[in-house]
Amino acid sequence: MLKEERHKLILNELDATGLFDLKAFSRAYEMSEMTLYRDLQYLETTGKLIRISGGAKLLPIDSFVVCHKQPQSKRQRITLHLISGVEKKLVVLIVHSYI
């Protein structure tokens, strides 16, 4: 199965259930867990989901995902928006991870 097809299946599963169980999906579609794990890593970097232990879940609707691959001007705009939210007592979680 092509990568794009797997990504579509993963996102459809998330839309339907809100959670993605890596092991169950791997068994149901006879796919390697490692392949699916890499797909989840990619989809997380594009802001489509957030990885959790054993799979993934949808991002909250009001989430911002800032990827180091995004242009600096876009990262700066998002940062300024978040700073203005802090003044309004918005809770901001900053996660730093290497991919």
PDB file of C-alpha atoms in Angstrom:
ATOM      1  CA  MET A   1       0.000   0.000   0.000  1.00  0.00           C
ATOM      2  CA  LEU A   2       1.274   3.461  -0.852  1.00  0.00           C
ATOM      3  CA  LYS A   3       2.223   5.888   1.899  1.00  0.00           C
ATOM      4  CA  GLU A   4      -0.512   8.343   0.919  1.00  0.00           C
ATOM      5  CA  GLU A   5      -3.131   5.579   1.121  1.00  0.00           C
ATOM      6  CA  ARG A   6      -1.926   4.583   4.599  1.00  0.00           C
ATOM      7  CA  HIS A   7      -2.060   8.201   5.721  1.00  0.00           C
ATOM      8  CA  LYS A   8      -5.629   8.507   4.458  1.00  0.00           C
ATOM      9  CA  LEU A   9      -6.634   5.303   6.296  1.00  0.00           C
ATOM     10  CA  ILE A  10      -5.024   6.524   9.525  1.00  0.00           C
ATOM     11  CA  LEU A  11      -6.743   9.908   9.321  1.00  0.00           C
ATOM     12  CA  ASN A  12     -10.090   8.271   8.480  1.00  0.00           C
ATOM     13  CA  GLU A  13      -9.734   6.052  11.567  1.00  0.00           C
ATOM     14  CA  LEU A  14      -8.990   9.113  13.689  1.00  0.00           C
ATOM     15  CA  ASP A  15     -11.981  10.983  12.260  1.00  0.00           C
ATOM     16  CA  ALA A  16     -14.250   8.016  12.965  1.00  0.00           C
ATOM     17  CA  THR A  17     -13.095   7.140  16.476  1.00  0.00           C
ATOM     18  CA  GLY A  18     -10.893   9.976  17.727  1.00  0.00           C
ATOM     19  CA  LEU A  19      -8.123   7.495  18.574  1.00  0.00           C
ATOM     20  CA  PHE A  20      -5.722   5.363  16.574  1.00  0.00           C
ATOM     21  CA  ASP A  21      -4.598   2.039  18.061  1.00  0.00           C
ATOM     22  CA  LEU A  22      -1.348   1.118  16.320  1.00  0.00           C
ATOM     23  CA  LYS A  23      -1.354  -2.605  17.218  1.00  0.00           C
ATOM     24  CA  ALA A  24      -5.016  -3.172  16.314  1.00  0.00           C
ATOM     25  CA  PHE A  25      -4.641  -1.288  13.029  1.00  0.00           C
ATOM     26  CA  SER A  26      -1.469  -3.227  12.221  1.00  0.00           C
ATOM     27  CA  ARG A  27      -3.277  -6.544  12.711  1.00  0.00           C
ATOM     28  CA  ALA A  28      -6.439  -5.491  10.870  1.00  0.00           C
ATOM     29  CA  TYR A  29      -4.606  -4.244   7.781  1.00  0.00           C
ATOM     30  CA  GLU A  30      -1.619  -6.609   8.004  1.00  0.00           C
ATOM     31  CA  MET A  31       0.891  -3.754   8.081  1.00  0.00           C
ATOM     32  CA  SER A  32       4.185  -3.481   9.885  1.00  0.00           C
ATOM     33  CA  GLU A  33       3.961  -1.605  13.191  1.00  0.00           C
ATOM     34  CA  MET A  34       7.234   0.144  12.353  1.00  0.00           C
ATOM     35  CA  THR A  35       5.813   1.408   9.051  1.00  0.00           C
ATOM     36  CA  LEU A  36       2.741   2.735  10.835  1.00  0.00           C
ATOM     37  CA  TYR A  37       4.917   4.271  13.555  1.00  0.00           C
ATOM     38  CA  ARG A  38       6.876   6.194  10.898  1.00  0.00           C
ATOM     39  CA  ASP A  39       3.585   7.274   9.304  1.00  0.00           C
ATOM     40  CA  LEU A  40       2.412   8.615  12.674  1.00  0.00           C
ATOM     41  CA  GLN A  41       5.698  10.491  13.111  1.00  0.00           C
ATOM     42  CA  TYR A  42       5.250  12.127   9.715  1.00  0.00           C
ATOM     43  CA  LEU A  43       1.585  12.993  10.296  1.00  0.00           C
ATOM     44  CA  GLU A  44       2.485  14.529  13.662  1.00  0.00           C
ATOM     45  CA  THR A  45       5.105  16.802  12.061  1.00  0.00           C
ATOM     46  CA  THR A  46       2.477  18.013   9.583  1.00  0.00           C
ATOM     47  CA  GLY A  47       0.058  18.861  12.399  1.00  0.00           C
ATOM     48  CA  LYS A  48      -2.541  16.216  11.597  1.00  0.00           C
ATOM     49  CA  LEU A  49      -2.399  14.352  14.929  1.00  0.00           C
ATOM     50  CA  ILE A  50      -0.518  13.928  18.165  1.00  0.00           C
ATOM     51  CA  ARG A  51       1.221  10.669  19.011  1.00  0.00           C
ATOM     52  CA  ILE A  52       0.395   8.967  22.282  1.00  0.00           C
ATOM     53  CA  SER A  53       1.516   5.685  23.803  1.00  0.00           C
ATOM     54  CA  GLY A  54       0.309   2.911  21.496  1.00  0.00           C
ATOM     55  CA  GLY A  55      -1.022   5.146  18.747  1.00  0.00           C
ATOM     56  CA  ALA A  56      -2.328   8.645  18.165  1.00  0.00           C
ATOM     57  CA  LYS A  57      -5.219  11.005  18.770  1.00  0.00           C
ATOM     58  CA  LEU A  58      -6.641  14.035  17.051  1.00  0.00           C
ATOM     59  CA  LEU A  59      -5.316  17.447  17.975  1.00  0.00           C
ATOM     60  CA  PRO A  60      -7.747  19.726  19.787  1.00  0.00           C
ATOM     61  CA  ILE A  61      -9.422  22.080  17.322  1.00  0.00           C
ATOM     62  CA  ASP A  62      -7.783  25.155  18.848  1.00  0.00           C
ATOM     63  CA  SER A  63      -4.246  23.703  18.784  1.00  0.00           C
ATOM     64  CA  PHE A  64      -1.321  25.284  17.027  1.00  0.00           C
ATOM     65  CA  VAL A  65       1.449  23.108  15.694  1.00  0.00           C
ATOM     66  CA  VAL A  66       4.706  24.841  14.938  1.00  0.00           C
ATOM     67  CA  CYS A  67       7.088  22.711  12.957  1.00  0.00           C
ATOM     68  CA  HIS A  68      10.738  23.598  12.551  1.00  0.00           C
ATOM     69  CA  LYS A  69      10.258  23.057   8.809  1.00  0.00           C
ATOM     70  CA  GLN A  70       7.777  25.926   8.583  1.00  0.00           C
ATOM     71  CA  PRO A  71       9.097  29.271   7.352  1.00  0.00           C
ATOM     72  CA  GLN A  72      10.483  31.471  10.113  1.00  0.00           C
ATOM     73  CA  SER A  73       7.915  34.202   9.367  1.00  0.00           C
ATOM     74  CA  LYS A  74       5.053  31.751  10.013  1.00  0.00           C
ATOM     75  CA  ARG A  75       6.658  30.526  13.262  1.00  0.00           C
ATOM     76  CA  GLN A  76       7.030  34.148  14.383  1.00  0.00           C
ATOM     77  CA  ARG A  77       3.361  34.948  13.616  1.00  0.00           C
ATOM     78  CA  ILE A  78       2.184  31.913  15.569  1.00  0.00           C
ATOM     79  CA  THR A  79       4.482  32.800  18.472  1.00  0.00           C
ATOM     80  CA  LEU A  80       3.120  36.351  18.586  1.00  0.00           C
ATOM     81  CA  HIS A  81      -0.434  35.005  18.529  1.00  0.00           C
ATOM     82  CA  LEU A  82       0.363  32.663  21.419  1.00  0.00           C
ATOM     83  CA  ILE A  83       1.925  35.496  23.409  1.00  0.00           C
ATOM     84  CA  SER A  84      -1.248  37.542  22.990  1.00  0.00           C
ATOM     85  CA  GLY A  85      -3.201  34.522  24.248  1.00  0.00           C
ATOM     86  CA  VAL A  86      -1.035  34.329  27.347  1.00  0.00           C
ATOM     87  CA  GLU A  87      -2.160  37.847  28.190  1.00  0.00           C
ATOM     88  CA  LYS A  88      -5.734  36.495  28.022  1.00  0.00           C
ATOM     89  CA  LYS A  89      -4.808  33.639  30.388  1.00  0.00           C
ATOM     90  CA  LEU A  90      -4.650  31.066  27.608  1.00  0.00           C
ATOM     91  CA  VAL A  91      -2.746  27.941  28.600  1.00  0.00           C
ATOM     92  CA  VAL A  92       0.204  27.263  26.303  1.00  0.00           C
ATOM     93  CA  LEU A  93       2.061  23.962  26.189  1.00  0.00           C
ATOM     94  CA  ILE A  94       5.398  23.927  24.440  1.00  0.00           C
ATOM     95  CA  VAL A  95       6.755  20.518  23.515  1.00  0.00           C
ATOM     96  CA  HIS A  96      10.245  20.083  22.183  1.00  0.00           C
ATOM     97  CA  SER A  97      11.114  16.835  20.473  1.00  0.00           C
ATOM     98  CA  TYR A  98      13.544  15.626  17.870  1.00  0.00           C
ATOM     99  CA  ILE A  99      12.101  13.758  14.944  1.00  0.00           C
TER     100      ILE A  99
END
